[in-house]
Amino acid sequence: MNSGSSSVKYQLLDMRDGARLAMGLVERIGERTSRLKHTPAGRESRERDEPIADHEAALKAVARELAADGLGLDSPELAAIGHRVVHGGRRFTEPTVIDEAVLAEIERLIPVAPLHNPANLTGIRTAHTLRPDLPQVAVFDTAFHTTMPESAARYAIDVETADAHRVRRYGFHGTSHAYVSRATAELLGRRPEDVNVIVLHLGNGASASAVRGGRCVDTSMGLTPLEGLVMGTRSGDMDPAVIFHLMRVGGMSADEIDTLLNKKSGLIGLCGDNDMREIRRRVDEGDERAALAFDIYIHRLKKYIGAYYAVLGRVDALAFTAGVGENASAVREAAVAGLEQLGLAVDSGLNAARGEGPRLISPAGARVAVAVVPTDEELEIATQTYALVAKNG
Ligand code: AMP
C-alpha cells in the first residue's frame, strides 16, 4: 500500500512467483468527486466515481472490489500488508514490523516529512483496523540510503544546528534504487556485491544514486525530495541564497517559496509542461522554451553522472528507470552524449527499440553497460515485506 494525503495506491501480489493479482488507485479522498480505479490481473479495469470520505472508507471500498474478484481481504492466505513510508530518518535501515513504538517514531519524523508521513500513518492505522491480526510492515523510502557515509550525508553547516533539527541528507526513492541496482547486476549476470552502478530514477520526481557493491554511497535527494536533479515540478539544486533573495527582495513567504520550488519549478516552471512526451514534441517543432528546458534537464543529469562516476571510481553500469528513464530514448541519448571517454555510449538502434523488461542499450563490448531497467516499487515492497514476515515465522 502506498497512502498519500488524498490517495491510496495498492497492489495484491502472490509471493510464490511475484504475480500481480490486482492493482488500483483511489484518488481525491475526502473530496466530493472521489474515484476508485481497480484492475484485476488479465481483466478490464473498473472505475467508480462516488464520494469517499476518508482512508477508512477508501480501504473498505478497495476490500469490496477485491472481494468481488474472489480476493477478499479476509482471506487466510493474506500474509501481511506492506506499506510505503516515505521518511524513516536514520533509525529505520530495514523494513520493519509495525508496532506502537514504530508508529510513534514515524510520527516523530513528521517535521521532516510533513506531507508524506501523516498520510502513510493514516494508511497503516486504517489497514490495521481492517485486519488487526496481520503483520503490517513499513518499507521506508530512505532505508536504502542509510548506508551513505557521513561525507555524503552531512551538509557543510554548523554541526550543532544541523543535529538539533535533524538536518542531513536522507535521500528518497530508495525502494526503487534498491530494486533497480539489484536488477541491473542480474542483467549483467553478476552478483550485486561485485558491481558498481549509477541509477537514474527519472519520473515526475527524479533522483540519481551511486551504488557500490549493492550499497548506496550517495544520492541526489537530500533532507527532502527537493534537492538534486531537475524534476517535473521541482527545481533540484540551486544556491540556497535564492530563497533569502526571494524573501527579502521578492517579498515572498516561506510557504510561497516552498510551493514555487516544489510545484511550479523544474520542467513545468521552465516551459509550462512537465510531461517529457509533450516537451519532446515541442522541441521537434522548434519551440525554444521547450528546447532550453530540455537542455537544462540534461545538463544537470550529466553533472550527476560525472559526479557519481568520480565518487565510485569504477562504474560497471548506468541504469535508467521510471517514466522518463524507461521511455524517453532522447533523454538517454542526450544524457550520455559526449561521455565516450568515460566508456559511456548508447547504441542508437538498441536505444530506440521498445522493450518490456530490463535491457542493455550500450554497444557490444562497451566498457560500461548502459541499461534500461523498469522499476517496480510495489513488487519490491511486497518482496521485502514477505521476506521479513517469513523470517519471523
Ligand atoms: P513516473 O513518475 O515514473 O510515473 O513518470 C512520469 C513521467 O514519465 C511523466 O510525467 C512523463 O514525463 C514521463 N513519461 C511517461 N511516458 C513517457 C514516454 N512514452 N515518453 C517520454 N516520457 C514519458
Coordinates of C-alpha atoms and ligand atoms in Angstrom, one line a residue, residues 203-205 274-277 322-324 327-328 354, ligand 1:
G203 CA 10.0 10.1 -13.2
N204 CA 8.0 13.1 -12.4
G205 CA 10.2 13.1 -9.3
N274 CA 6.2 18.6 -17.1
D275 CA 5.4 15.7 -19.4
M276 CA 8.6 14.7 -21.3
R277 CA 6.5 13.4 -24.3
A322 CA 10.9 5.3 -14.1
G323 CA 8.6 7.1 -16.5
V324 CA 11.1 9.2 -18.3
N327 CA 10.5 5.6 -22.2
A328 CA 12.4 8.7 -23.3
R354 CA 10.8 -0.6 -27.5
Ligands
AMP1 P1 6.7 8.4 -13.1 O1 6.7 9.5 -12.1 O2 7.8 7.4 -13.0 O3 5.3 7.7 -13.3 O4 7.0 9.1 -14.5 C1 6.0 10.0 -15.1 C2 6.6 10.8 -16.2 O5 7.2 9.9 -17.2 C3 5.7 11.7 -17.0 O6 5.5 12.9 -16.4 C4 6.3 11.8 -18.3 O7 7.2 12.9 -18.3 C5 7.2 10.6 -18.4 N1 6.8 9.6 -19.5 C6 5.9 8.7 -19.4 N2 5.8 8.0 -20.6 C7 6.7 8.6 -21.4 C8 7.0 8.4 -22.8 N3 6.5 7.4 -23.5 N4 8.0 9.2 -23.3 C9 8.5 10.2 -22.6 N5 8.2 10.4 -21.3 C10 7.3 9.6 -20.7

